[in-house]
GROMACS .gro file of C-alpha atoms in nm:
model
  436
    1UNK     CA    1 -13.725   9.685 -13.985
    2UNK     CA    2 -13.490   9.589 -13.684
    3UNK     CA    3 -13.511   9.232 -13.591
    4UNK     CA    4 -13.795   9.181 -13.294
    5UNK     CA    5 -14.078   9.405 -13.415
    6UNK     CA    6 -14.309   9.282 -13.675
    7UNK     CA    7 -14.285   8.883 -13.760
    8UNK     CA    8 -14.552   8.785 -14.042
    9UNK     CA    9 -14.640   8.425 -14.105
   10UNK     CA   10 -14.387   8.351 -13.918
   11UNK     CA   11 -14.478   8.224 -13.500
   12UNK     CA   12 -14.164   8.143 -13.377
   13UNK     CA   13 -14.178   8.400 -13.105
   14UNK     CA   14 -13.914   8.725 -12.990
   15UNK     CA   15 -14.138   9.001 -13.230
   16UNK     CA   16 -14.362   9.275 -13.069
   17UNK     CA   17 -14.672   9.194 -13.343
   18UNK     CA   18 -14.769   8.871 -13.563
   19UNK     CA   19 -14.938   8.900 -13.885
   20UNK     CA   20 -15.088   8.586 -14.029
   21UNK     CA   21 -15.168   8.629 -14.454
   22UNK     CA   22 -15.415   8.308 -14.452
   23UNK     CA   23 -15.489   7.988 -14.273
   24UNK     CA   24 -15.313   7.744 -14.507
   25UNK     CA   25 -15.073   7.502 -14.333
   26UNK     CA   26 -14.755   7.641 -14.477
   27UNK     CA   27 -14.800   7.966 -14.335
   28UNK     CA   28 -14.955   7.901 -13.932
   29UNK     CA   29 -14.572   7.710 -13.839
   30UNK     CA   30 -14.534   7.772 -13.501
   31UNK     CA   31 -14.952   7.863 -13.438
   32UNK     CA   32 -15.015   7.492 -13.273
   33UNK     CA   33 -14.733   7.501 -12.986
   34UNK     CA   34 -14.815   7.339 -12.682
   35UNK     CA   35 -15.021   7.616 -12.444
   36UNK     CA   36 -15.172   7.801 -12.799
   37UNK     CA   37 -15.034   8.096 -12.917
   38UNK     CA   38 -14.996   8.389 -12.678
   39UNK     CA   39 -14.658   8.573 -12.789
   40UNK     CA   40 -14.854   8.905 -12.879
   41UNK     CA   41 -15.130   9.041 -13.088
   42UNK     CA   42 -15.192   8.812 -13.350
   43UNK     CA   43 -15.351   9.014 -13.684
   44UNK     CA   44 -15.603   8.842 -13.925
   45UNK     CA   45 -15.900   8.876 -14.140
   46UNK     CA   46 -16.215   8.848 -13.943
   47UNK     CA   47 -16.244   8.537 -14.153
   48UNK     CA   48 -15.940   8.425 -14.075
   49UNK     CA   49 -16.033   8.490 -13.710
   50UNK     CA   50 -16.342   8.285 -13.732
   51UNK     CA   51 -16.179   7.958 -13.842
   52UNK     CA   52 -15.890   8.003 -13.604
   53UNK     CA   53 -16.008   7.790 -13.318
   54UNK     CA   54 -16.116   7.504 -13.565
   55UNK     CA   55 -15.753   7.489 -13.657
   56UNK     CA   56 -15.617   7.589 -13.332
   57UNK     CA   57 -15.817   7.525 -13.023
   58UNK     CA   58 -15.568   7.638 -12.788
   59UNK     CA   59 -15.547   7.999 -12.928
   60UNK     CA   60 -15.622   8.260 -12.672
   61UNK     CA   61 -15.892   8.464 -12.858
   62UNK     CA   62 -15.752   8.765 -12.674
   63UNK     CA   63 -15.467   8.826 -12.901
   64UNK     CA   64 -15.646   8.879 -13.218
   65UNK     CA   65 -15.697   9.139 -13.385
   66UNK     CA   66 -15.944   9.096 -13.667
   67UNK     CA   67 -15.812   9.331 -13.950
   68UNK     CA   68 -16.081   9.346 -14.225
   69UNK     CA   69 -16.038   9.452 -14.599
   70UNK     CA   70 -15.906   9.793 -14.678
   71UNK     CA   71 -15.902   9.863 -14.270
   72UNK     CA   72 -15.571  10.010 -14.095
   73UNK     CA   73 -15.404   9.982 -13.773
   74UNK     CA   74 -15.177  10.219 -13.574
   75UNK     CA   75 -14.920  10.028 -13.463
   76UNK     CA   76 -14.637  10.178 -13.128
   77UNK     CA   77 -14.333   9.951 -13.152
   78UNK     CA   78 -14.044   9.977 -12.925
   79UNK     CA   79 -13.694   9.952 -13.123
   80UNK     CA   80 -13.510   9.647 -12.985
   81UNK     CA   81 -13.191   9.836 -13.026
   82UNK     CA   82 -13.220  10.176 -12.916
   83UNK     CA   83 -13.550  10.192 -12.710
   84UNK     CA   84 -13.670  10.422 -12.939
   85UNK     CA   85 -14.043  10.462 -13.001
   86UNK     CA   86 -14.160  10.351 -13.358
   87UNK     CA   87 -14.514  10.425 -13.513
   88UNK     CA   88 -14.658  10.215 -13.818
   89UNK     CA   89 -14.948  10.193 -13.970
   90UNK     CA   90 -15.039   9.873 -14.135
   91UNK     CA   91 -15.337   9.855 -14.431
   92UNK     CA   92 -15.503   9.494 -14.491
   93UNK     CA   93 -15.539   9.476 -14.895
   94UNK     CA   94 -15.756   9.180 -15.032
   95UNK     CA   95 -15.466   8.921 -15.183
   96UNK     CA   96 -15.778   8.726 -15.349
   97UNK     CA   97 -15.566   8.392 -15.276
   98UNK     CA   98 -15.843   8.163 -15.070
   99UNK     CA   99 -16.117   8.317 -14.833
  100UNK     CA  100 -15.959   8.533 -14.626
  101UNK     CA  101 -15.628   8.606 -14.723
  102UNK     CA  102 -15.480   8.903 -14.694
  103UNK     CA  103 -15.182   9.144 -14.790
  104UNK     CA  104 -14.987   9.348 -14.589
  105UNK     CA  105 -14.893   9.724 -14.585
  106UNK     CA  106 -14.681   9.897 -14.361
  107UNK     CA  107 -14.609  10.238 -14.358
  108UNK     CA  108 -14.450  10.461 -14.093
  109UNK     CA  109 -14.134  10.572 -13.938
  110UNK     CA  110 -13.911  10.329 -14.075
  111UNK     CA  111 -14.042  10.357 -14.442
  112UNK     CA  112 -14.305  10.123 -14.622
  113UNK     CA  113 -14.335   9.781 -14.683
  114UNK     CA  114 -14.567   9.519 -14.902
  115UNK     CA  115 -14.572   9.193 -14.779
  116UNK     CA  116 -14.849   9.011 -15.031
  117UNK     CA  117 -14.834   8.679 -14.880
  118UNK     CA  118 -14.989   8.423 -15.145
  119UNK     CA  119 -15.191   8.619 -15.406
  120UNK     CA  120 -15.346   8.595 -15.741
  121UNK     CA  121 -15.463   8.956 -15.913
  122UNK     CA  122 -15.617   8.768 -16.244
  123UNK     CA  123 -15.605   9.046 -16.540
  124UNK     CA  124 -15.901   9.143 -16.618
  125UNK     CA  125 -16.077   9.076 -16.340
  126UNK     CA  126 -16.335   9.348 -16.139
  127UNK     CA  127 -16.223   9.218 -15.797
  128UNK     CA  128 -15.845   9.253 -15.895
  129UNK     CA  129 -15.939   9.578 -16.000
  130UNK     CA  130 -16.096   9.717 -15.681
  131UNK     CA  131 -15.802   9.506 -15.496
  132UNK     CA  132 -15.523   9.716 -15.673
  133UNK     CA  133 -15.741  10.034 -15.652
  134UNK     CA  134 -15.750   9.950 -15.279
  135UNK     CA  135 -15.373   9.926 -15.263
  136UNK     CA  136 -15.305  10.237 -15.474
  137UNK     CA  137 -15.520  10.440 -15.216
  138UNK     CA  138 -15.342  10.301 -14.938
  139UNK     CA  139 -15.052  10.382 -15.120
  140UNK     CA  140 -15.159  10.757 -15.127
  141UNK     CA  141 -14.888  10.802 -15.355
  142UNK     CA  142 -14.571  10.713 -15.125
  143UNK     CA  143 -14.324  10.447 -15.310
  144UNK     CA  144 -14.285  10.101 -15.158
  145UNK     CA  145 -13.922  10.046 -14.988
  146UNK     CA  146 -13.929   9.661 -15.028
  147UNK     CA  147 -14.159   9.467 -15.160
  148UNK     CA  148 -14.196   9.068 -15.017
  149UNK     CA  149 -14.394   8.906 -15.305
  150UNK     CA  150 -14.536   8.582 -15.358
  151UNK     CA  151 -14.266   8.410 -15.613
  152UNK     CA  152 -14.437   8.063 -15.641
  153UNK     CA  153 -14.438   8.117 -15.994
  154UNK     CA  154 -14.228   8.289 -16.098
  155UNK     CA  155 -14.094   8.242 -16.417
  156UNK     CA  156 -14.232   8.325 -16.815
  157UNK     CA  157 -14.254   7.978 -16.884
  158UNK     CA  158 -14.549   7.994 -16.713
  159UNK     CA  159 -14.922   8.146 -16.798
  160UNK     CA  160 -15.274   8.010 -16.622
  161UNK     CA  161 -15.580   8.078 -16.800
  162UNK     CA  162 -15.842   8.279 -16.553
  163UNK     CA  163 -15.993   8.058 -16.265
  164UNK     CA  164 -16.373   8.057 -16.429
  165UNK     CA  165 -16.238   7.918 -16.735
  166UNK     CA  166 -16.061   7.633 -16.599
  167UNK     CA  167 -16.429   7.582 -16.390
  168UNK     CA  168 -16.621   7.541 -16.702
  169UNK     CA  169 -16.330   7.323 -16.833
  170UNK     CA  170 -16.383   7.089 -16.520
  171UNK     CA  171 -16.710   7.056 -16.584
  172UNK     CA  172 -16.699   6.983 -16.925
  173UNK     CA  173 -16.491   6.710 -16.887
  174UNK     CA  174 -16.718   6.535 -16.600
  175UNK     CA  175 -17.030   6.607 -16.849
  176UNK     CA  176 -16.816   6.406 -17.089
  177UNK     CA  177 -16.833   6.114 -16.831
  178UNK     CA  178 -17.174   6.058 -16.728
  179UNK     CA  179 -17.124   5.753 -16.617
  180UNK     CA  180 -16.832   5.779 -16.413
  181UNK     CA  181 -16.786   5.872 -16.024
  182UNK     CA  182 -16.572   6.233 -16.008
  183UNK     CA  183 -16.319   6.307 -15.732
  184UNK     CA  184 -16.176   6.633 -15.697
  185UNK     CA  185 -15.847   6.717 -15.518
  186UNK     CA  186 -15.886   7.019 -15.291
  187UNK     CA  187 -15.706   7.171 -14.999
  188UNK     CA  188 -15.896   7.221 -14.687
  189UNK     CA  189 -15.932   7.589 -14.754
  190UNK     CA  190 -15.986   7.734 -15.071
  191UNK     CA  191 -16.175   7.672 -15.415
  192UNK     CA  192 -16.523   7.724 -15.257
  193UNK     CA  193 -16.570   7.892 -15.555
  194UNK     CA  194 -16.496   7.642 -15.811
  195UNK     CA  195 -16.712   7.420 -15.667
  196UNK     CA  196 -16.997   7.613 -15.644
  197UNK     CA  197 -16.955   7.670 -15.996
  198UNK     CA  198 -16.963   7.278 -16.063
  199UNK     CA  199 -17.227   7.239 -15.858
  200UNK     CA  200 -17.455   7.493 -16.030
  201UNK     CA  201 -17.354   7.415 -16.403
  202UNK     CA  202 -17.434   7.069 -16.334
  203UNK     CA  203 -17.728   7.115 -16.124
  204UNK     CA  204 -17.612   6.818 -15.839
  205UNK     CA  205 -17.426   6.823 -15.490
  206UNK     CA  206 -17.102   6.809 -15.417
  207UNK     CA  207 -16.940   6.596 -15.114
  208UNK     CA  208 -16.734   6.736 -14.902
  209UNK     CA  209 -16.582   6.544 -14.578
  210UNK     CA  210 -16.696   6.683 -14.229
  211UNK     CA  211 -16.471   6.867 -14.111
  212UNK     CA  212 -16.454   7.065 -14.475
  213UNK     CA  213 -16.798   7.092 -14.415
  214UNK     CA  214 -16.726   7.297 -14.098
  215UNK     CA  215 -16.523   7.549 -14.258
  216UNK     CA  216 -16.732   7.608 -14.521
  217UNK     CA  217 -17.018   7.678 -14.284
  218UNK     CA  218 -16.792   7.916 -14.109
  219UNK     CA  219 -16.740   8.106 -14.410
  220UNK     CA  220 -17.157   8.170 -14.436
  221UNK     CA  221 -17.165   7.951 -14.767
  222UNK     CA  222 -17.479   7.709 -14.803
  223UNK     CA  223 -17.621   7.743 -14.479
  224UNK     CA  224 -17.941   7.598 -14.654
  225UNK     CA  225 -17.706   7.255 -14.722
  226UNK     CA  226 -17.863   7.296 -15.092
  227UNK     CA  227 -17.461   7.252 -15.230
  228UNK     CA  228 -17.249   7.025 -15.028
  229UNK     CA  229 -17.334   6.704 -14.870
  230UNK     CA  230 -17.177   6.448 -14.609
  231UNK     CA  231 -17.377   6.194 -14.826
  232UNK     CA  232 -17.257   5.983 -15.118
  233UNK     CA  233 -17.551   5.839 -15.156
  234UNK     CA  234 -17.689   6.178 -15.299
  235UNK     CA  235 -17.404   6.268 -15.582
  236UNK     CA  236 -17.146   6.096 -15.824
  237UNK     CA  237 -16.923   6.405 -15.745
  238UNK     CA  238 -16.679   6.438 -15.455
  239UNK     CA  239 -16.437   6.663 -15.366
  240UNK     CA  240 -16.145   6.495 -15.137
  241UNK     CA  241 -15.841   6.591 -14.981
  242UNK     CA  242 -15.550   6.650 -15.245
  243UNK     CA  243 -15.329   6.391 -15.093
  244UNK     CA  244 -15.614   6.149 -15.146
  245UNK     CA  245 -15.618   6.129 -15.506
  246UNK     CA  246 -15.347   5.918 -15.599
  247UNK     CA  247 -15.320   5.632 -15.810
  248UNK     CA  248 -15.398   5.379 -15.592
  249UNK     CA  249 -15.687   5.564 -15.433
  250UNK     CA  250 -15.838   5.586 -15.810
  251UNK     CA  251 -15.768   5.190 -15.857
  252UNK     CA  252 -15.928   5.098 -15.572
  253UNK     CA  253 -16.234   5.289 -15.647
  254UNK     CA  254 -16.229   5.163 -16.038
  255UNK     CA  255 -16.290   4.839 -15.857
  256UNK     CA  256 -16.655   4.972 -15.753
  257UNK     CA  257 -16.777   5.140 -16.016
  258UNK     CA  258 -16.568   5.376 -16.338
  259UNK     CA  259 -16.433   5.654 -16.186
  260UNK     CA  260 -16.215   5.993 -16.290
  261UNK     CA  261 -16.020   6.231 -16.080
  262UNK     CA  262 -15.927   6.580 -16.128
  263UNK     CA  263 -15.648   6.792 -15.980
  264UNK     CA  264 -15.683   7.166 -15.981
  265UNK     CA  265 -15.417   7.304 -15.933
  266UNK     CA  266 -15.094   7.572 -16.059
  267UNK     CA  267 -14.830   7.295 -16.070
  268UNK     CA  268 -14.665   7.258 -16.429
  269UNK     CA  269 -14.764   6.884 -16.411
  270UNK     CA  270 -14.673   6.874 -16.802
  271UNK     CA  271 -14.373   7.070 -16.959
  272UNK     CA  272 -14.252   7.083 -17.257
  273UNK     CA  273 -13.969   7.266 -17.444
  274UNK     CA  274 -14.013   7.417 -17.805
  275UNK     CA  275 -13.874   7.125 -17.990
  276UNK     CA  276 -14.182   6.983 -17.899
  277UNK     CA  277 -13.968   6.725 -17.695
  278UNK     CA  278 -14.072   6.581 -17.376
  279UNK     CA  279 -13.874   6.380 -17.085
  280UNK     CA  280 -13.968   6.206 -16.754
  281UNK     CA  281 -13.820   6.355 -16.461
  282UNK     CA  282 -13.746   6.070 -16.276
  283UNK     CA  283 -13.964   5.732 -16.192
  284UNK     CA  284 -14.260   5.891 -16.011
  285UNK     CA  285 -14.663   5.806 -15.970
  286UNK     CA  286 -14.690   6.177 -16.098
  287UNK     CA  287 -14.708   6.040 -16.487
  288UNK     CA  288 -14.748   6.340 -16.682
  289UNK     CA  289 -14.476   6.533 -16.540
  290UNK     CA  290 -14.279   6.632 -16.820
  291UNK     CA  291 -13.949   6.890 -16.836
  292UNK     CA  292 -13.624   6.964 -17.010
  293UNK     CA  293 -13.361   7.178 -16.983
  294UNK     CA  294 -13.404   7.598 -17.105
  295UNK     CA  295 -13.423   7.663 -17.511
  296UNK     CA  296 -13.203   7.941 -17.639
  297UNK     CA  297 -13.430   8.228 -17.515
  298UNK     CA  298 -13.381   8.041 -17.168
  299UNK     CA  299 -13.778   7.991 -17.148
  300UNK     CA  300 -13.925   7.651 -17.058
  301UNK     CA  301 -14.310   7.631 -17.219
  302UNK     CA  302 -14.612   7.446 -17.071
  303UNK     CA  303 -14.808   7.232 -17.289
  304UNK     CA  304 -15.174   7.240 -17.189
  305UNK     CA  305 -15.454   7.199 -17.447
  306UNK     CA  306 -15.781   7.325 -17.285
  307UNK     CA  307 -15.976   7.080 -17.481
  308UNK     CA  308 -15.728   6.819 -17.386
  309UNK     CA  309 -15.618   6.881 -17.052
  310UNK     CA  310 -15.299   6.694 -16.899
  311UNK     CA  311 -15.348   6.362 -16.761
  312UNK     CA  312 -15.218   6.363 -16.408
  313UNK     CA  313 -15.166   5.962 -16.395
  314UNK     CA  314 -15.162   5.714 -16.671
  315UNK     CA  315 -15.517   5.683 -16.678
  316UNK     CA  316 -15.858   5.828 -16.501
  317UNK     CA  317 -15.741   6.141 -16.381
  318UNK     CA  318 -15.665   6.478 -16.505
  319UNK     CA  319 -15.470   6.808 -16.394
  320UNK     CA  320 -15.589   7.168 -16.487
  321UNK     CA  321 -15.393   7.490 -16.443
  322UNK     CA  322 -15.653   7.629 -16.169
  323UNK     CA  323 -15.428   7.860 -15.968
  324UNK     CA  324 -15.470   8.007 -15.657
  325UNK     CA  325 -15.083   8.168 -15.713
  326UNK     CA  326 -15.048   8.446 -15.962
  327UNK     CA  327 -14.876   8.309 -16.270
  328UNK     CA  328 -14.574   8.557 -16.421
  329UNK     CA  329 -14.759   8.816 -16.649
  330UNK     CA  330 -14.978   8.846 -16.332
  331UNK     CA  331 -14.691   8.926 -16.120
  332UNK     CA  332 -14.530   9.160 -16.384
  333UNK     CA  333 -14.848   9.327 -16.399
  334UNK     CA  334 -14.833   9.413 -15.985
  335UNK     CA  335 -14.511   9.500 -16.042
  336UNK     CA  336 -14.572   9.756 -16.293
  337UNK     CA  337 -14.810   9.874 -16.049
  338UNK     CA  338 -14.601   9.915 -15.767
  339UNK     CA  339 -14.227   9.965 -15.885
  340UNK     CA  340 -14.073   9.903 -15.548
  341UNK     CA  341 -13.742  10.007 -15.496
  342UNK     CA  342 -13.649   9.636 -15.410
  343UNK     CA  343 -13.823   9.281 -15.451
  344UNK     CA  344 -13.775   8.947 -15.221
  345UNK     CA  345 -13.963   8.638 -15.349
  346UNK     CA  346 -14.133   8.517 -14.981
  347UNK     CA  347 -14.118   8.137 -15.114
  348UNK     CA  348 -13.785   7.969 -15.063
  349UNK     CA  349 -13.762   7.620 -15.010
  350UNK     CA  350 -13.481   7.367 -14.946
  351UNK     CA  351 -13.543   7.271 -15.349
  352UNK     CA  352 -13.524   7.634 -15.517
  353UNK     CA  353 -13.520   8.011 -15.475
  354UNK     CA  354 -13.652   8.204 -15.784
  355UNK     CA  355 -13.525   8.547 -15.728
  356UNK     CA  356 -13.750   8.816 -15.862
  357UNK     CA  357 -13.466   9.035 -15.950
  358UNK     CA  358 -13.377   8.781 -16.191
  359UNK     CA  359 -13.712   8.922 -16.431
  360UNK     CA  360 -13.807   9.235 -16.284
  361UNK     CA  361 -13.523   9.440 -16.174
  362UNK     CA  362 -13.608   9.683 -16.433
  363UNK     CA  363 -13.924   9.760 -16.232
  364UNK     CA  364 -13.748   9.823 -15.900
  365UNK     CA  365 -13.665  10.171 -15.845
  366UNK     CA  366 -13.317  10.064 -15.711
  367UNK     CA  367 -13.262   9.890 -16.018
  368UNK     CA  368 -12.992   9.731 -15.844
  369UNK     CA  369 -12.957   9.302 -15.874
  370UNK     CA  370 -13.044   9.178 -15.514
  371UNK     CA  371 -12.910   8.866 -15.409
  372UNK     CA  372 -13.134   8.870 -15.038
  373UNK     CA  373 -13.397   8.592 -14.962
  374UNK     CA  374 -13.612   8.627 -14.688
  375UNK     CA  375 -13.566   8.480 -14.360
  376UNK     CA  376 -13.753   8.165 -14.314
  377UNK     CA  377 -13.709   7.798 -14.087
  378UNK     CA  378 -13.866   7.542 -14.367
  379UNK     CA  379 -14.151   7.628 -14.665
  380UNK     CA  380 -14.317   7.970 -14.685
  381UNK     CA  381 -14.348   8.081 -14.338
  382UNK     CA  382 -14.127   8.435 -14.337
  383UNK     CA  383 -14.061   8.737 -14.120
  384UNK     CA  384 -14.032   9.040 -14.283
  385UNK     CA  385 -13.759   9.217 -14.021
  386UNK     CA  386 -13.430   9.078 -14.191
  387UNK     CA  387 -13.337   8.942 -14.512
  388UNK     CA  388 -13.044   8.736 -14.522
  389UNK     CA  389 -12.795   8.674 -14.803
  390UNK     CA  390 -12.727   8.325 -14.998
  391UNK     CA  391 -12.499   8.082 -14.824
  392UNK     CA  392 -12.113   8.160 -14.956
  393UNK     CA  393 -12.264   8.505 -15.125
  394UNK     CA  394 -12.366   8.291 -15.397
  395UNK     CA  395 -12.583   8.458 -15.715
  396UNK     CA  396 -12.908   8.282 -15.821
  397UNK     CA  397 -12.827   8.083 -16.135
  398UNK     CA  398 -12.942   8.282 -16.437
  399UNK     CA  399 -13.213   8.101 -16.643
  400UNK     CA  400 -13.185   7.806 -16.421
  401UNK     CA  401 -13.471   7.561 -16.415
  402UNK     CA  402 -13.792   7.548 -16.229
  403UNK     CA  403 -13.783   7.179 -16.055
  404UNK     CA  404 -14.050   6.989 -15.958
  405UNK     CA  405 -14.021   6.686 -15.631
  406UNK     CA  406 -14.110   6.362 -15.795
  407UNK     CA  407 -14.317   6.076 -15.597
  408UNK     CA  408 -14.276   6.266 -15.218
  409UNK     CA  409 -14.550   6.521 -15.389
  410UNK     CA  410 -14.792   6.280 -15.319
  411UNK     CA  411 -14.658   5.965 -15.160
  412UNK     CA  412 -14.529   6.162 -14.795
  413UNK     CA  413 -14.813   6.315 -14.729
  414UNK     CA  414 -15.059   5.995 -14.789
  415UNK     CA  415 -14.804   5.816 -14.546
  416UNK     CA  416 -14.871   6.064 -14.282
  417UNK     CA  417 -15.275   6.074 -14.367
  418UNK     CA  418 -15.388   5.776 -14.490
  419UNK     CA  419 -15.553   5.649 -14.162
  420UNK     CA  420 -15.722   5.946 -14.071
  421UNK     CA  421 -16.111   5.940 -14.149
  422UNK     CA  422 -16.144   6.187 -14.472
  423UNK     CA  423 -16.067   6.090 -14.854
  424UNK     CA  424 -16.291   5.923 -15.096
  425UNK     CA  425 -16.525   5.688 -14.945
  426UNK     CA  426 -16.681   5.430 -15.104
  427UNK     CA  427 -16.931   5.310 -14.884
  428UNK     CA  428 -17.225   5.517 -14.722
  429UNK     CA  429 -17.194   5.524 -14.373
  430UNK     CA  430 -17.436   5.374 -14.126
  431UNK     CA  431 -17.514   5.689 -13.955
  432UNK     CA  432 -17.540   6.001 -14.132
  433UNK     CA  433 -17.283   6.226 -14.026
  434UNK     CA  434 -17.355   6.579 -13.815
  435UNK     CA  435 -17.112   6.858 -13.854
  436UNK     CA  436 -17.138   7.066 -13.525
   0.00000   0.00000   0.00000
């Protein structure tokens, strides 16, 4: 598309429509400028919609426009360089990433485009199913022109084992310590499901801080407060902030009474090659992060033993492979489904870019190497107008590695939180605490 029509994830203003994937922080850049957001229509889930004004409060409600699951919109765009009339028709598809999150299909005068945002189709499973089945039907058999696709990982090196069996993994490790206080790392959207699951297997309430509370009020889950609590007092298990479990969060809590945490999450915390060799990368709190260069097959494999999972730090905590982010036979699966005629990975940070080309270029119909990444400021948050080249024309190393920050992971952001009022408490307050 020409530059100044259709921005998504991307608020930086000069496009003629916004479309926002999910409500994560790396993807709303741009949503919390000073007056709210009132550049133009703003498209969502209605889910997405609902917990808008929690995150924003200065959004005009005016400019959304609520786009539910398998529902399109007609869309008259004015071409920035010839004045031209352009008519699109976007499709929401269900990306199955956190509540709410959404893909993006646009089809219409100036070809069609798949923008998945973050996504995970697990194989196998009945809502992926009736997700791709959605897309296909969109599709109506037309072939997708580009394709912007969520690249987080990937690379063959790495396989996740289906969400619900990393649940029943969590909770057999906290049955194996009965006698131990459990905090769980979680983002402020997202995993609702997981700990549901915990809470059920177990039979026992989970605490959640207030504000998380909020939101998952606002999604219509426990109104009957028989799941999550603001209450210590009333469970040994607590789900935190992810910043908040670090190593000296879990000291200070050993102090009180024995206590475990557990990270859920996609990151290769542990890798190892097939020489069964492992190396620090670096002096970080991060213990068990382990990597080494590509073997000959220019594969890097992750070592995770479900009975054994990873431990995060040196002691009381562990990591498990529970991924929001679909891992690389996942992708190569969607990409068998759509054969586009051309693939951009929509994550690029100041670290990496893993060009898709680089493993599925057989799949693209153009079967052409691209070089393009997609237009972004910092993190995730991309428009989908104008892909730009590589600095110097540069090609994306072949095989190169997949590289993991060290201590700023964690460290940065517990700088920048640590006095708010959320994390692992140890005390019970006073006063109970009322979510509004």
């Amino acid at each position: 598309m020409d530059e100044g029509l259709v921005s998504v994830d991307k608020f930086s203003g000069g496009s003629q429509a916004y479309f926002l994937t999910h409500l994560h922080q790396d993807h709303t850049r741009g949503l919390g400028a000073a007056g709210g957001w009132r550049h133009g229509p703003l498209y969502c889930s209605p889910v997405t919609a609902r917990l808008l004004p929690t995150r924003f409060p200065g959004i005009d409600a005016s400019v959304l426009r609520p786009l539910a699951s398998g529902a399109s919109a007609s869309l008259s765009l004015s071409s920035p360089s010839t004045g031209r009339l352009i008519s699109v028709v976007v499709t929401a598809i269900p990306a199955l990433h956190c509540p709410g999150s959404l893909m993006y299909l646009f089809r219409g005068d100036l070809g069609c485009m798949l923008c998945t945002g973050d996504f995970r189709w697990e194989l196998g499973c009945e809502r992926a199913r009736a997700a791709k089945k959605a897309l296909l039907d969109a599709l109506a058999g037309d072939t997708v022109d580009v394709l912007y696709l969520d690249n987080t990982y990937c690379h063959p090196s790495i396989s996740f084992p289906p969400r619900p069996v990393v649940a029943e993994q969590m909770v057999y490790i906290i049955r194996a310590h009965p006698d131990h206080e459990v905090i769980i790392g979680v983002d402020t959207l997202g995993k609702e499901d997981l700990l549901i699951h915990i809470s059920r297997a177990l039979q026992t309430k989970i605490w959640v801080w207030p504000q998380r509370l909020q939101t998952i009020h606002l999604l219509g889950i426990d109104d009957k407060q028989e799941i999550f609590t603001t209450h210590t007092s009333l469970t040994r298990i607590r789900a935190v902030p992810r910043y908040s479990l670090t190593i000296e969060s879990l000291d200070a809590l050993n102090t009180v009474c024995p206590t475990i945490g557990i990270m859920p999450s996609g990151l290769p915390w542990l890798w190892k090659n097939t020489k069964g060799k492992t190396k620090s990368c670096g002096k970080s709190p991060v213990k068990s992060i382990r990597c080494k260069g590509l073997n000959e097959e220019g594969a890097i494999e992750m070592d995770y033993d479900p009975l054994s999972p990873p431990k995060l730090f040196e002691k009381d905590s562990y990591a498990l492979p529970y991924s929001d982010h679909a891992c690389f036979a996942e992708l190569e699966d969607f990409m068998q489904t759509v054969r586009p005629s051309t693939v951009i990975g929509i994550v690029s940070t100041s670290l990496r870019y893993v060009n898709p080309r680089q493993h599925f270029s057989h799949l693209c119909g153009d079967n052409v190497c691209s070089d393009k990444t997609p237009v972004k400021s910092k993190g995730r948050d991309n428009a989908i107008l104008t892909p730009k080249k590589r600095k110097n024309d540069s090609k994306t190393p072949k095989g190169s590695k997949v590289r993991i920050s060290s201590s700023s992971l964690y460290r940065s952001r517990v700088t920048m939180k640590r006095r708010q009022c959320c994390g692992a408490k140890i005390r019970e307050p006073e006063e109970p605490i009322s979510v509004d």
